[in-house]
PDB file of C-alpha atoms in Angstrom:
ATOM      1  CA  MET A  63      71.189 101.830 126.850  1.00 87.00           C
ATOM      2  CA  ALA A  64      72.616  98.767 128.528  1.00 94.00           C
ATOM      3  CA  HIS A  65      75.310  98.835 131.212  1.00 97.00           C
ATOM      4  CA  ILE A  66      77.932  96.406 129.886  1.00 98.00           C
ATOM      5  CA  ILE A  67      79.984  94.773 132.653  1.00 98.00           C
ATOM      6  CA  CYS A  68      82.908  92.482 131.969  1.00 97.00           C
ATOM      7  CA  ILE A  69      84.001  90.162 134.754  1.00 97.00           C
ATOM      8  CA  ALA A  70      87.726  89.631 134.454  1.00 93.00           C
ATOM      9  CA  ASN A  71      90.815  88.368 136.192  1.00 91.00           C
ATOM     10  CA  GLN A  72      93.613  86.478 134.442  1.00 86.00           C
ATOM     11  CA  LYS A  73      93.883  84.142 137.438  1.00 85.00           C
ATOM     12  CA  GLY A  74      91.695  81.056 137.309  1.00 86.00           C
ATOM     13  CA  GLY A  75      89.510  79.848 140.138  1.00 86.00           C
ATOM     14  CA  VAL A  76      88.666  83.257 141.577  1.00 91.00           C
ATOM     15  CA  GLY A  77      84.903  83.067 141.076  1.00 93.00           C
ATOM     16  CA  LYS A  78      84.487  84.819 137.708  1.00 95.00           C
ATOM     17  CA  THR A  79      81.888  82.488 136.267  1.00 96.00           C
ATOM     18  CA  THR A  80      80.123  82.022 139.614  1.00 96.00           C
ATOM     19  CA  THR A  81      79.860  85.786 139.817  1.00 98.00           C
ATOM     20  CA  ALA A  82      78.727  86.194 136.183  1.00 98.00           C
ATOM     21  CA  ILE A  83      75.946  83.651 136.558  1.00 98.00           C
ATOM     22  CA  ASN A  84      74.695  84.732 139.968  1.00 98.00           C
ATOM     23  CA  LEU A  85      75.010  88.473 139.473  1.00 98.00           C
ATOM     24  CA  SER A  86      73.098  88.129 136.189  1.00 98.00           C
ATOM     25  CA  ALA A  87      70.413  86.071 137.907  1.00 98.00           C
ATOM     26  CA  ALA A  88      70.110  88.537 140.796  1.00 98.00           C
ATOM     27  CA  LEU A  89      69.760  91.467 138.386  1.00 98.00           C
ATOM     28  CA  ALA A  90      67.126  89.582 136.392  1.00 98.00           C
ATOM     29  CA  VAL A  91      65.135  88.667 139.500  1.00 97.00           C
ATOM     30  CA  SER A  92      65.277  92.384 140.356  1.00 96.00           C
ATOM     31  CA  GLU A  93      63.331  92.866 137.064  1.00 96.00           C
ATOM     32  CA  LYS A  94      66.269  94.197 135.076  1.00 97.00           C
ATOM     33  CA  ARG A  95      66.467  92.843 131.527  1.00 98.00           C
ATOM     34  CA  THR A  96      69.789  91.029 131.668  1.00 98.00           C
ATOM     35  CA  LEU A  97      71.953  89.247 129.090  1.00 98.00           C
ATOM     36  CA  LEU A  98      74.767  86.908 130.166  1.00 98.00           C
ATOM     37  CA  VAL A  99      77.402  86.463 127.444  1.00 98.00           C
ATOM     38  CA  ASP A 100      79.731  83.495 127.821  1.00 98.00           C
ATOM     39  CA  CYS A 101      83.109  84.654 126.426  1.00 97.00           C
ATOM     40  CA  ASP A 102      85.001  81.551 127.578  1.00 95.00           C
ATOM     41  CA  PRO A 103      85.497  78.529 125.258  1.00 94.00           C
ATOM     42  CA  GLN A 104      85.231  76.277 128.323  1.00 94.00           C
ATOM     43  CA  ALA A 105      81.562  77.372 128.389  1.00 96.00           C
ATOM     44  CA  ASN A 106      81.143  76.982 132.151  1.00 96.00           C
ATOM     45  CA  ALA A 107      78.598  79.845 132.284  1.00 97.00           C
ATOM     46  CA  THR A 108      76.602  78.113 129.554  1.00 97.00           C
ATOM     47  CA  THR A 109      76.327  74.843 131.417  1.00 97.00           C
ATOM     48  CA  GLY A 110      76.088  76.539 134.805  1.00 96.00           C
ATOM     49  CA  ILE A 111      72.955  78.378 133.764  1.00 97.00           C
ATOM     50  CA  GLY A 112      71.369  75.103 132.627  1.00 96.00           C
ATOM     51  CA  LEU A 113      71.944  74.940 128.832  1.00 96.00           C
ATOM     52  CA  ASP A 114      72.933  71.724 127.050  1.00 94.00           C
ATOM     53  CA  LYS A 115      75.921  72.565 124.816  1.00 90.00           C
ATOM     54  CA  THR A 116      75.276  69.605 122.532  1.00 89.00           C
ATOM     55  CA  THR A 117      71.889  70.938 121.413  1.00 92.00           C
ATOM     56  CA  ILE A 118      73.008  74.507 120.651  1.00 95.00           C
ATOM     57  CA  LYS A 119      73.239  75.321 116.936  1.00 92.00           C
ATOM     58  CA  LYS A 120      74.941  78.723 117.073  1.00 96.00           C
ATOM     59  CA  THR A 121      77.167  80.227 119.747  1.00 97.00           C
ATOM     60  CA  LEU A 122      79.090  83.410 120.446  1.00 97.00           C
ATOM     61  CA  TYR A 123      81.766  82.177 118.047  1.00 96.00           C
ATOM     62  CA  HIS A 124      79.425  82.429 115.039  1.00 96.00           C
ATOM     63  CA  GLY A 125      78.516  85.977 115.978  1.00 96.00           C
ATOM     64  CA  MET A 126      82.101  87.129 116.483  1.00 94.00           C
ATOM     65  CA  ILE A 127      83.280  85.825 113.097  1.00 93.00           C
ATOM     66  CA  GLY A 128      80.291  87.478 111.408  1.00 92.00           C
ATOM     67  CA  LYS A 129      78.312  84.331 110.601  1.00 94.00           C
ATOM     68  CA  ALA A 130      75.282  85.174 112.804  1.00 96.00           C
ATOM     69  CA  ALA A 131      73.473  88.226 114.146  1.00 95.00           C
ATOM     70  CA  ALA A 132      73.472  88.750 117.928  1.00 96.00           C
ATOM     71  CA  LYS A 133      69.693  88.413 118.198  1.00 95.00           C
ATOM     72  CA  ASP A 134      69.899  84.938 116.643  1.00 96.00           C
ATOM     73  CA  LEU A 135      72.276  83.713 119.372  1.00 97.00           C
ATOM     74  CA  ILE A 136      70.121  84.599 122.389  1.00 98.00           C
ATOM     75  CA  MET A 137      68.647  81.759 124.427  1.00 97.00           C
ATOM     76  CA  ASP A 138      66.103  81.708 127.255  1.00 97.00           C
ATOM     77  CA  THR A 139      66.724  80.580 130.847  1.00 97.00           C
ATOM     78  CA  GLU A 140      64.480  79.590 133.746  1.00 96.00           C
ATOM     79  CA  ILE A 141      64.388  83.237 134.806  1.00 97.00           C
ATOM     80  CA  GLU A 142      62.159  85.311 132.547  1.00 95.00           C
ATOM     81  CA  CYS A 143      64.317  88.467 132.466  1.00 97.00           C
ATOM     82  CA  LEU A 144      67.588  86.555 132.018  1.00 98.00           C
ATOM     83  CA  LYS A 145      68.837  85.639 128.543  1.00 98.00           C
ATOM     84  CA  VAL A 146      72.132  84.017 127.482  1.00 98.00           C
ATOM     85  CA  ILE A 147      74.474  84.035 124.495  1.00 98.00           C
ATOM     86  CA  PRO A 148      76.182  80.638 124.907  1.00 98.00           C
ATOM     87  CA  SER A 149      79.709  79.499 124.184  1.00 97.00           C
ATOM     88  CA  ARG A 150      81.373  76.258 123.182  1.00 95.00           C
ATOM     89  CA  VAL A 151      84.880  74.993 122.489  1.00 94.00           C
ATOM     90  CA  GLU A 152      84.910  76.326 118.891  1.00 94.00           C
ATOM     91  CA  LEU A 153      85.348  79.833 120.321  1.00 95.00           C
ATOM     92  CA  THR A 154      89.058  78.910 120.707  1.00 92.00           C
ATOM     93  CA  GLY A 155      89.276  79.231 116.922  1.00 92.00           C
ATOM     94  CA  PHE A 156      88.324  82.932 117.009  1.00 93.00           C
ATOM     95  CA  GLU A 157      91.818  84.175 117.789  1.00 85.00           C
ATOM     96  CA  VAL A 158      93.418  82.160 114.986  1.00 87.00           C
ATOM     97  CA  GLU A 159      90.778  82.985 112.375  1.00 90.00           C
ATOM     98  CA  MET A 160      90.774  86.737 113.182  1.00 87.00           C
ATOM     99  CA  MET A 161      94.580  87.123 113.406  1.00 81.00           C
ATOM    100  CA  ALA A 162      94.813  88.872 110.055  1.00 81.00           C
ATOM    101  CA  ASN A 163      91.782  91.140 110.726  1.00 89.00           C
ATOM    102  CA  HIS A 164      92.996  94.641 111.649  1.00 87.00           C
ATOM    103  CA  ASP A 165      89.790  95.303 113.606  1.00 91.00           C
ATOM    104  CA  ARG A 166      89.847  92.013 115.518  1.00 94.00           C
ATOM    105  CA  GLU A 167      89.687  93.672 118.989  1.00 95.00           C
ATOM    106  CA  ASN A 168      86.271  95.183 118.200  1.00 96.00           C
ATOM    107  CA  ALA A 169      84.424  92.042 117.099  1.00 96.00           C
ATOM    108  CA  LEU A 170      82.445  91.682 120.330  1.00 97.00           C
ATOM    109  CA  LYS A 171      81.720  95.410 120.581  1.00 97.00           C
ATOM    110  CA  LYS A 172      80.214  95.408 117.085  1.00 96.00           C
ATOM    111  CA  LEU A 173      78.151  92.334 117.898  1.00 96.00           C
ATOM    112  CA  MET A 174      76.802  93.860 121.125  1.00 96.00           C
ATOM    113  CA  ALA A 175      75.918  97.176 119.452  1.00 94.00           C
ATOM    114  CA  ASP A 176      72.625  95.730 118.156  1.00 89.00           C
ATOM    115  CA  LEU A 177      71.562  94.667 121.668  1.00 95.00           C
ATOM    116  CA  GLU A 178      72.297  97.738 123.781  1.00 89.00           C
ATOM    117  CA  ASN A 179      68.730  99.016 123.653  1.00 92.00           C
ATOM    118  CA  SER A 180      67.213  95.582 124.361  1.00 96.00           C
ATOM    119  CA  PHE A 181      68.732  95.074 127.828  1.00 97.00           C
ATOM    120  CA  ASP A 182      69.397  96.968 131.050  1.00 97.00           C
ATOM    121  CA  PHE A 183      72.535  94.975 131.855  1.00 98.00           C
ATOM    122  CA  ILE A 184      74.886  92.870 129.713  1.00 98.00           C
ATOM    123  CA  VAL A 185      77.341  90.731 131.725  1.00 98.00           C
ATOM    124  CA  LEU A 186      80.388  89.333 129.935  1.00 98.00           C
ATOM    125  CA  ASP A 187      82.065  86.299 131.534  1.00 97.00           C
ATOM    126  CA  CYS A 188      85.758  86.298 130.525  1.00 94.00           C
ATOM    127  CA  LEU A 189      88.208  83.443 130.373  1.00 90.00           C
ATOM    128  CA  PRO A 190      91.183  83.375 132.820  1.00 88.00           C
ATOM    129  CA  SER A 191      93.766  85.011 130.559  1.00 84.00           C
ATOM    130  CA  LEU A 192      94.624  88.310 128.942  1.00 83.00           C
ATOM    131  CA  SER A 193      93.962  86.917 125.454  1.00 88.00           C
ATOM    132  CA  LEU A 194      92.313  88.475 122.392  1.00 92.00           C
ATOM    133  CA  LEU A 195      88.931  87.269 123.709  1.00 94.00           C
ATOM    134  CA  ALA A 196      89.495  89.077 127.009  1.00 93.00           C
ATOM    135  CA  VAL A 197      90.629  92.200 125.150  1.00 94.00           C
ATOM    136  CA  ASN A 198      87.407  92.020 123.094  1.00 96.00           C
ATOM    137  CA  ALA A 199      85.357  91.921 126.310  1.00 96.00           C
ATOM    138  CA  MET A 200      87.221  94.907 127.790  1.00 96.00           C
ATOM    139  CA  THR A 201      86.770  96.825 124.546  1.00 96.00           C
ATOM    140  CA  ALA A 202      83.032  96.116 124.485  1.00 97.00           C
ATOM    141  CA  ALA A 203      82.382  96.939 128.159  1.00 97.00           C
ATOM    142  CA  GLN A 204      81.915 100.229 130.037  1.00 97.00           C
ATOM    143  CA  HIS A 205      82.571  98.676 133.412  1.00 97.00           C
ATOM    144  CA  MET A 206      84.959  95.970 134.713  1.00 97.00           C
ATOM    145  CA  LEU A 207      84.246  93.916 137.824  1.00 97.00           C
ATOM    146  CA  ILE A 208      87.308  92.116 139.229  1.00 95.00           C
ATOM    147  CA  PRO A 209      86.710  89.102 141.485  1.00 95.00           C
ATOM    148  CA  LEU A 210      89.533  88.695 144.005  1.00 94.00           C
ATOM    149  CA  GLN A 211      89.686  85.473 146.035  1.00 92.00           C
ATOM    150  CA  CYS A 212      90.554  85.750 149.739  1.00 90.00           C
ATOM    151  CA  GLU A 213      93.470  83.343 149.460  1.00 85.00           C
ATOM    152  CA  PHE A 214      97.262  83.392 149.374  1.00 81.00           C
ATOM    153  CA  TYR A 215      98.693  85.128 146.246  1.00 82.00           C
ATOM    154  CA  ALA A 216      95.351  86.854 145.673  1.00 81.00           C
ATOM    155  CA  LEU A 217      96.889  90.210 144.833  1.00 80.00           C
ATOM    156  CA  GLU A 218      99.583  88.641 142.646  1.00 80.00           C
ATOM    157  CA  GLY A 219      98.913  89.461 139.007  1.00 76.00           C
ATOM    158  CA  LEU A 220      96.335  92.151 139.789  1.00 84.00           C
ATOM    159  CA  GLY A 221      98.857  94.830 138.808  1.00 81.00           C
ATOM    160  CA  GLN A 222      99.242  93.181 135.382  1.00 83.00           C
ATOM    161  CA  LEU A 223      95.464  93.248 134.892  1.00 87.00           C
ATOM    162  CA  LEU A 224      95.314  96.929 135.884  1.00 88.00           C
ATOM    163  CA  GLN A 225      98.098  97.705 133.424  1.00 88.00           C
ATOM    164  CA  THR A 226      96.108  95.955 130.689  1.00 88.00           C
ATOM    165  CA  VAL A 227      93.068  98.081 131.610  1.00 92.00           C
ATOM    166  CA  LYS A 228      95.246 101.179 131.303  1.00 92.00           C
ATOM    167  CA  ARG A 229      96.427 100.122 127.810  1.00 92.00           C
ATOM    168  CA  ILE A 230      92.832  99.393 126.739  1.00 94.00           C
ATOM    169  CA  ARG A 231      91.761 102.866 127.921  1.00 95.00           C
ATOM    170  CA  ASN A 232      94.660 104.515 126.064  1.00 95.00           C
ATOM    171  CA  GLY A 233      93.817 102.787 122.834  1.00 92.00           C
ATOM    172  CA  LEU A 234      90.702 100.695 122.263  1.00 94.00           C
ATOM    173  CA  ASN A 235      88.215 101.874 124.888  1.00 97.00           C
ATOM    174  CA  PRO A 236      88.703 105.179 126.725  1.00 96.00           C
ATOM    175  CA  ASN A 237      85.322 104.683 128.468  1.00 94.00           C
ATOM    176  CA  LEU A 238      86.310 101.511 130.378  1.00 96.00           C
ATOM    177  CA  GLN A 239      85.978 102.047 134.118  1.00 95.00           C
ATOM    178  CA  ILE A 240      86.740  99.661 136.993  1.00 94.00           C
ATOM    179  CA  ALA A 241      83.337  99.191 138.574  1.00 94.00           C
ATOM    180  CA  GLY A 242      84.896  97.552 141.601  1.00 94.00           C
ATOM    181  CA  ILE A 243      86.832  94.689 143.141  1.00 95.00           C
ATOM    182  CA  LEU A 244      84.731  91.893 144.610  1.00 97.00           C
ATOM    183  CA  LEU A 245      86.177  89.793 147.426  1.00 95.00           C
ATOM    184  CA  THR A 246      85.214  86.145 146.889  1.00 96.00           C
ATOM    185  CA  MET A 247      85.664  82.836 148.711  1.00 94.00           C
ATOM    186  CA  PHE A 248      85.846  84.577 152.078  1.00 94.00           C
ATOM    187  CA  ASP A 249      86.223  82.040 154.875  1.00 91.00           C
ATOM    188  CA  LYS A 250      85.464  83.684 158.204  1.00 88.00           C
ATOM    189  CA  ARG A 251      87.156  80.783 160.001  1.00 91.00           C
ATOM    190  CA  THR A 252      90.617  81.733 158.705  1.00 90.00           C
ATOM    191  CA  ASN A 253      92.853  84.683 159.520  1.00 92.00           C
ATOM    192  CA  LEU A 254      94.114  84.673 155.924  1.00 90.00           C
ATOM    193  CA  SER A 255      90.724  85.784 154.538  1.00 93.00           C
ATOM    194  CA  TYR A 256      90.664  88.758 156.924  1.00 92.00           C
ATOM    195  CA  GLN A 257      94.266  89.633 156.029  1.00 91.00           C
ATOM    196  CA  VAL A 258      93.555  89.594 152.270  1.00 89.00           C
ATOM    197  CA  ALA A 259      90.427  91.708 152.783  1.00 90.00           C
ATOM    198  CA  GLU A 260      92.415  94.149 154.915  1.00 90.00           C
ATOM    199  CA  ASN A 261      95.229  94.415 152.345  1.00 88.00           C
ATOM    200  CA  ALA A 262      92.782  94.858 149.465  1.00 89.00           C
ATOM    201  CA  GLU A 263      91.000  97.690 151.267  1.00 88.00           C
ATOM    202  CA  LYS A 264      94.336  99.285 152.152  1.00 88.00           C
ATOM    203  CA  TYR A 265      95.573  99.301 148.533  1.00 87.00           C
ATOM    204  CA  PHE A 266      92.315  99.820 146.618  1.00 89.00           C
ATOM    205  CA  LYS A 267      90.163 101.714 149.120  1.00 85.00           C
ATOM    206  CA  ASN A 268      86.930 102.836 147.401  1.00 87.00           C
ATOM    207  CA  LEU A 269      87.174 100.177 144.666  1.00 92.00           C
ATOM    208  CA  ILE A 270      86.273  97.354 147.092  1.00 94.00           C
ATOM    209  CA  TYR A 271      82.568  96.411 147.138  1.00 96.00           C
ATOM    210  CA  LYS A 272      80.951  96.357 150.552  1.00 95.00           C
ATOM    211  CA  THR A 273      79.450  92.969 149.640  1.00 97.00           C
ATOM    212  CA  ILE A 274      81.792  90.006 150.244  1.00 96.00           C
ATOM    213  CA  ILE A 275      81.051  86.599 148.735  1.00 97.00           C
ATOM    214  CA  PRO A 276      81.544  83.830 151.319  1.00 95.00           C
ATOM    215  CA  ARG A 277      82.986  80.374 150.709  1.00 93.00           C
ATOM    216  CA  ASN A 278      79.650  78.485 150.561  1.00 92.00           C
ATOM    217  CA  VAL A 279      78.914  74.819 149.851  1.00 93.00           C
ATOM    218  CA  ARG A 280      75.547  75.525 148.237  1.00 95.00           C
ATOM    219  CA  LEU A 281      77.166  78.065 145.941  1.00 94.00           C
ATOM    220  CA  SER A 282      79.678  75.434 144.825  1.00 93.00           C
ATOM    221  CA  GLU A 283      76.943  72.814 144.240  1.00 96.00           C
ATOM    222  CA  ALA A 284      74.580  74.968 142.177  1.00 96.00           C
ATOM    223  CA  PRO A 285      76.475  74.824 138.781  1.00 94.00           C
ATOM    224  CA  SER A 286      76.383  70.989 138.749  1.00 94.00           C
ATOM    225  CA  PHE A 287      72.561  71.309 138.763  1.00 96.00           C
ATOM    226  CA  GLY A 288      72.609  73.935 136.012  1.00 96.00           C
ATOM    227  CA  LYS A 289      71.064  76.585 138.270  1.00 97.00           C
ATOM    228  CA  PRO A 290      72.066  79.943 139.665  1.00 97.00           C
ATOM    229  CA  ILE A 291      72.175  79.939 143.453  1.00 97.00           C
ATOM    230  CA  LEU A 292      68.917  81.936 143.626  1.00 95.00           C
ATOM    231  CA  LEU A 293      67.044  78.990 142.090  1.00 96.00           C
ATOM    232  CA  TYR A 294      69.068  76.291 143.832  1.00 97.00           C
ATOM    233  CA  ASP A 295      68.954  77.630 147.402  1.00 96.00           C
ATOM    234  CA  ALA A 296      67.602  81.170 147.749  1.00 96.00           C
ATOM    235  CA  ALA A 297      68.041  81.104 151.536  1.00 96.00           C
ATOM    236  CA  SER A 298      71.750  80.302 151.398  1.00 96.00           C
ATOM    237  CA  ALA A 299      74.504  82.776 152.350  1.00 95.00           C
ATOM    238  CA  GLY A 300      75.721  82.705 148.733  1.00 95.00           C
ATOM    239  CA  ALA A 301      72.336  83.716 147.366  1.00 97.00           C
ATOM    240  CA  LYS A 302      71.953  86.559 149.872  1.00 97.00           C
ATOM    241  CA  SER A 303      75.413  87.894 149.065  1.00 97.00           C
ATOM    242  CA  TYR A 304      74.769  88.016 145.309  1.00 98.00           C
ATOM    243  CA  PHE A 305      71.446  89.771 145.877  1.00 97.00           C
ATOM    244  CA  ALA A 306      73.353  92.323 147.957  1.00 98.00           C
ATOM    245  CA  LEU A 307      75.960  92.739 145.204  1.00 98.00           C
ATOM    246  CA  ALA A 308      73.246  93.308 142.589  1.00 98.00           C
ATOM    247  CA  LYS A 309      71.686  96.024 144.783  1.00 97.00           C
ATOM    248  CA  GLU A 310      75.067  97.659 145.276  1.00 96.00           C
ATOM    249  CA  ILE A 311      75.790  97.640 141.528  1.00 96.00           C
ATOM    250  CA  MET A 312      72.316  98.982 140.628  1.00 96.00           C
ATOM    251  CA  ALA A 313      72.726 101.777 143.177  1.00 94.00           C
ATOM    252  CA  LYS A 314      76.087 102.697 141.701  1.00 89.00           C
ATOM    253  CA  LEU A 315      75.281 102.486 137.988  1.00 87.00           C
ATOM    254  CA  ILE A 316      71.618 103.431 137.626  1.00 77.00           C
TER     255      ILE A 316
END
């Protein structure tokens, strides 16, 4: 039975896709059968893992509207244990097309049901909003990982996300748990990063992962080469931090 983790925060630029790609890669390199599902119409996880969107015939969109089985959407990556269900801009049409469907919040959950015994981990990369696509990811997942950037206004909006989680639990998915809050973009040269980390630990205590993702040039460069950081520069601080995160998550969930 797969551990399904959605990576969500309605704020953009907090490191959701970076975390989705690199956590998935680290889990796969640790010999865990891992599936990365790109739930964002911008498809940054798809290109960031090295897939050419123009050559893909079927994407997550086709699965969520019932035009393709999940197994027919899965694509290989450079890492043997890491597979991907890609996205593309047509996924924006999902919300409009499913508006009249009374079970529209469960589309992704139903699609993932066929894959739960084929993988150890399924990582869902969410778009930066609390839209129907994000609600689908929260409904399909058992665990939510929240990236929190160590910058000004970092905690702003987090309360809204936690209220959404509460509503999802009360209605669509009572099993959804917050796996943890991941501090990202930590710059040890600035007092602000330390202040944000201190405030996060004060308010959220045991929810904060011990692993902190640093602001790292190599980590920023890797997506433009279509590679996770582990393949782009395994010796970098970014690669080491995502390996540490994967170990922390495996220790907690397995």
